[in-house]
Amino acid sequence: MKENESIFKRLGPLFFGLWIVTTVMLVGLFLMGRMSFSSLEDGRRVVEVSASDKVLILTEMRELLFALNRMHGALAVGDQQAAADAAESVGMGMVESLAEREASLIAKLPIEMKKLGFSTHENFDDIAKKLRDNPGMDQRTISAEIKTLTDKCVACHAAYRIEATY
Ligand code: HEC
């Protein structure tokens, strides 16, 4: 009996130590869990760019939205030519005009993002051509074309986020 008591006395600090270690691990797991939870909230891939490139990208983005806005406005009054002009303003011509300025930026973007970006600009040109070649085009067909185009905006926005890190 006396021997048992002394064993427990000797093991006391060990149990206490284990309790501390377990508590620290549980708190650690809890905090790590919270961290991975908050990054899961926004599962987009971060693309690091320079501060001036970020301004350039976002300016271009707002032009895309503005072009869509003008296209819808023109289509609402049946003006396919004006809609085509708006679409063309953000077609591949826009990419070419920015090519020199953007060359180093484009090289740094993930390949999938680049493909999606180029195909979005090409899509605007396709729509412009269809609008010009087919006067009196069916409204639903136009809407379907614009939907396919905006699917790309949605896809890229779901996948990427940009951060100015230098
Ligand atoms: C290849 C990828 C890609 C495509 C395609 C794309 N975007 Fe973006 N867009 C982005 C990224 C990345 C951001 C920044 C998001 C962030 O960091 O939270 C952005 C931001 C924006 C913003 C916010 C601009 C600001 O000033 O904050 C607008 C508006 C926008 N996009 C419109 C569009 C529209 C409209 C389309 C389609 C016609 C489109 N984008 C297609 C990648 C893309």
mmCIF file of C-alpha atoms in Angstrom, residues 22-151:
data_model
loop_
_atom_site.group_PDB
_atom_site.id
_atom_site.type_symbol
_atom_site.label_atom_id
_atom_site.label_comp_id
_atom_site.label_asym_id
_atom_site.label_seq_id
_atom_site.Cartn_x
_atom_site.Cartn_y
_atom_site.Cartn_z
ATOM 1 C CA THR A 22 -2.652 17.693 -24.181
ATOM 2 C CA THR A 23 -4.186 21.062 -23.377
ATOM 3 C CA VAL A 24 -1.584 22.933 -25.385
ATOM 4 C CA MET A 25 -2.094 20.563 -28.332
ATOM 5 C CA LEU A 26 -5.879 20.932 -28.201
ATOM 6 C CA VAL A 27 -5.648 24.715 -28.076
ATOM 7 C CA GLY A 28 -3.132 24.583 -30.952
ATOM 8 C CA LEU A 29 -5.387 22.354 -33.044
ATOM 9 C CA PHE A 30 -8.315 24.636 -32.313
ATOM 10 C CA LEU A 31 -6.402 27.698 -33.485
ATOM 11 C CA MET A 32 -5.015 25.916 -36.558
ATOM 12 C CA GLY A 33 -8.504 24.666 -37.320
ATOM 13 C CA ARG A 34 -9.774 28.213 -37.182
ATOM 14 C CA MET A 35 -7.021 29.359 -39.500
ATOM 15 C CA SER A 36 -7.747 26.701 -42.082
ATOM 16 C CA PHE A 37 -11.435 27.466 -41.715
ATOM 17 C CA SER A 38 -10.910 31.141 -42.523
ATOM 18 C CA SER A 39 -8.822 30.322 -45.612
ATOM 19 C CA LEU A 40 -11.532 27.880 -46.715
ATOM 20 C CA GLU A 41 -14.025 30.716 -46.567
ATOM 21 C CA ASP A 42 -12.236 32.206 -49.574
ATOM 22 C CA GLY A 43 -10.657 29.378 -51.517
ATOM 23 C CA ARG A 44 -9.428 31.610 -54.349
ATOM 24 C CA ARG A 45 -5.815 31.398 -55.446
ATOM 25 C CA VAL A 46 -3.860 34.540 -54.682
ATOM 26 C CA VAL A 47 -1.920 35.987 -57.602
ATOM 27 C CA GLU A 48 0.844 38.315 -56.456
ATOM 28 C CA VAL A 49 1.467 41.376 -58.602
ATOM 29 C CA SER A 50 3.079 44.791 -58.192
ATOM 30 C CA ALA A 51 0.994 47.691 -56.913
ATOM 31 C CA SER A 52 0.964 49.373 -60.339
ATOM 32 C CA ASP A 53 -0.010 46.122 -62.094
ATOM 33 C CA LYS A 54 -2.908 45.736 -59.695
ATOM 34 C CA VAL A 55 -4.153 49.201 -60.656
ATOM 35 C CA LEU A 56 -3.794 48.250 -64.324
ATOM 36 C CA ILE A 57 -5.695 44.965 -63.948
ATOM 37 C CA LEU A 58 -8.536 46.488 -61.973
ATOM 38 C CA THR A 59 -8.831 49.414 -64.399
ATOM 39 C CA GLU A 60 -9.103 46.904 -67.240
ATOM 40 C CA MET A 61 -11.717 44.990 -65.260
ATOM 41 C CA ARG A 62 -13.882 48.040 -64.793
ATOM 42 C CA GLU A 63 -13.654 48.636 -68.532
ATOM 43 C CA LEU A 64 -14.980 45.129 -69.125
ATOM 44 C CA LEU A 65 -17.943 45.832 -66.885
ATOM 45 C CA PHE A 66 -18.482 49.202 -68.545
ATOM 46 C CA ALA A 67 -18.428 47.533 -71.988
ATOM 47 C CA LEU A 68 -21.067 44.997 -70.881
ATOM 48 C CA ASN A 69 -23.131 47.841 -69.471
ATOM 49 C CA ARG A 70 -22.936 49.732 -72.777
ATOM 50 C CA MET A 71 -23.768 46.573 -74.733
ATOM 51 C CA HIS A 72 -26.918 45.988 -72.694
ATOM 52 C CA GLY A 73 -27.905 49.641 -73.013
ATOM 53 C CA ALA A 74 -27.481 49.548 -76.799
ATOM 54 C CA LEU A 75 -29.283 46.202 -77.157
ATOM 55 C CA ALA A 76 -32.170 47.486 -75.052
ATOM 56 C CA VAL A 77 -32.847 50.054 -77.782
ATOM 57 C CA GLY A 78 -32.111 47.604 -80.600
ATOM 58 C CA ASP A 79 -28.831 49.239 -81.614
ATOM 59 C CA GLN A 80 -26.664 46.244 -82.535
ATOM 60 C CA GLN A 81 -23.964 48.406 -84.104
ATOM 61 C CA ALA A 82 -23.420 50.401 -80.906
ATOM 62 C CA ALA A 83 -23.392 47.132 -78.941
ATOM 63 C CA ALA A 84 -20.782 45.764 -81.347
ATOM 64 C CA ASP A 85 -18.658 48.906 -80.883
ATOM 65 C CA ALA A 86 -18.825 48.516 -77.112
ATOM 66 C CA ALA A 87 -17.857 44.819 -77.323
ATOM 67 C CA GLU A 88 -14.986 45.568 -79.664
ATOM 68 C CA SER A 89 -13.583 48.227 -77.336
ATOM 69 C CA VAL A 90 -12.540 45.428 -74.970
ATOM 70 C CA GLY A 91 -11.682 42.802 -77.585
ATOM 71 C CA MET A 92 -8.189 41.647 -78.505
ATOM 72 C CA GLY A 93 -7.497 45.199 -79.721
ATOM 73 C CA MET A 94 -7.452 46.267 -76.080
ATOM 74 C CA VAL A 95 -4.924 43.544 -75.251
ATOM 75 C CA GLU A 96 -2.726 44.530 -78.201
ATOM 76 C CA SER A 97 -2.806 48.205 -77.269
ATOM 77 C CA LEU A 98 -1.664 47.303 -73.765
ATOM 78 C CA ALA A 99 0.757 44.591 -74.912
ATOM 79 C CA GLU A 100 3.914 46.555 -74.341
ATOM 80 C CA ARG A 101 2.885 47.773 -70.921
ATOM 81 C CA GLU A 102 1.468 44.394 -69.933
ATOM 82 C CA ALA A 103 4.096 42.054 -71.361
ATOM 83 C CA SER A 104 5.945 41.580 -68.078
ATOM 84 C CA LEU A 105 2.697 41.281 -66.139
ATOM 85 C CA ILE A 106 1.204 38.731 -68.526
ATOM 86 C CA ALA A 107 4.348 36.618 -68.220
ATOM 87 C CA LYS A 108 3.830 36.419 -64.458
ATOM 88 C CA LEU A 109 0.201 35.290 -64.430
ATOM 89 C CA PRO A 110 -0.736 31.605 -64.040
ATOM 90 C CA ILE A 111 -1.247 30.017 -67.468
ATOM 91 C CA GLU A 112 -4.888 29.052 -66.807
ATOM 92 C CA MET A 113 -5.697 32.611 -65.809
ATOM 93 C CA LYS A 114 -4.041 33.927 -68.955
ATOM 94 C CA LYS A 115 -6.000 31.536 -71.183
ATOM 95 C CA LEU A 116 -9.246 32.561 -69.540
ATOM 96 C CA GLY A 117 -8.344 36.245 -69.904
ATOM 97 C CA PHE A 118 -7.465 36.008 -73.596
ATOM 98 C CA SER A 119 -10.512 33.926 -74.422
ATOM 99 C CA THR A 120 -12.704 36.547 -72.703
ATOM 100 C CA HIS A 121 -11.311 39.308 -74.956
ATOM 101 C CA GLU A 122 -11.692 37.051 -78.021
ATOM 102 C CA ASN A 123 -15.279 36.368 -77.013
ATOM 103 C CA PHE A 124 -16.041 40.091 -77.049
ATOM 104 C CA ASP A 125 -14.680 40.241 -80.641
ATOM 105 C CA ASP A 126 -16.779 37.195 -81.648
ATOM 106 C CA ILE A 127 -19.917 38.800 -80.287
ATOM 107 C CA ALA A 128 -19.095 42.104 -82.016
ATOM 108 C CA LYS A 129 -18.730 40.257 -85.328
ATOM 109 C CA LYS A 130 -21.988 38.335 -84.882
ATOM 110 C CA LEU A 131 -23.842 41.545 -84.004
ATOM 111 C CA ARG A 132 -22.488 43.282 -87.110
ATOM 112 C CA ASP A 133 -23.031 40.346 -89.476
ATOM 113 C CA ASN A 134 -26.556 39.559 -88.355
ATOM 114 C CA PRO A 135 -28.779 42.636 -88.168
ATOM 115 C CA GLY A 136 -32.023 41.896 -86.331
ATOM 116 C CA MET A 137 -30.417 39.043 -84.416
ATOM 117 C CA ASP A 138 -32.725 37.141 -82.083
ATOM 118 C CA GLN A 139 -32.597 38.680 -78.597
ATOM 119 C CA ARG A 140 -32.384 35.283 -76.907
ATOM 120 C CA THR A 141 -29.441 34.266 -79.058
ATOM 121 C CA ILE A 142 -27.650 37.477 -78.079
ATOM 122 C CA SER A 143 -28.424 36.858 -74.401
ATOM 123 C CA ALA A 144 -27.082 33.313 -74.689
ATOM 124 C CA GLU A 145 -23.849 34.630 -76.246
ATOM 125 C CA ILE A 146 -23.418 37.184 -73.473
ATOM 126 C CA LYS A 147 -24.154 34.524 -70.864
ATOM 127 C CA THR A 148 -21.380 32.309 -72.275
ATOM 128 C CA LEU A 149 -19.056 35.300 -72.138
ATOM 129 C CA THR A 150 -19.929 36.270 -68.577
ATOM 130 C CA ASP A 151 -19.455 32.639 -67.498
#
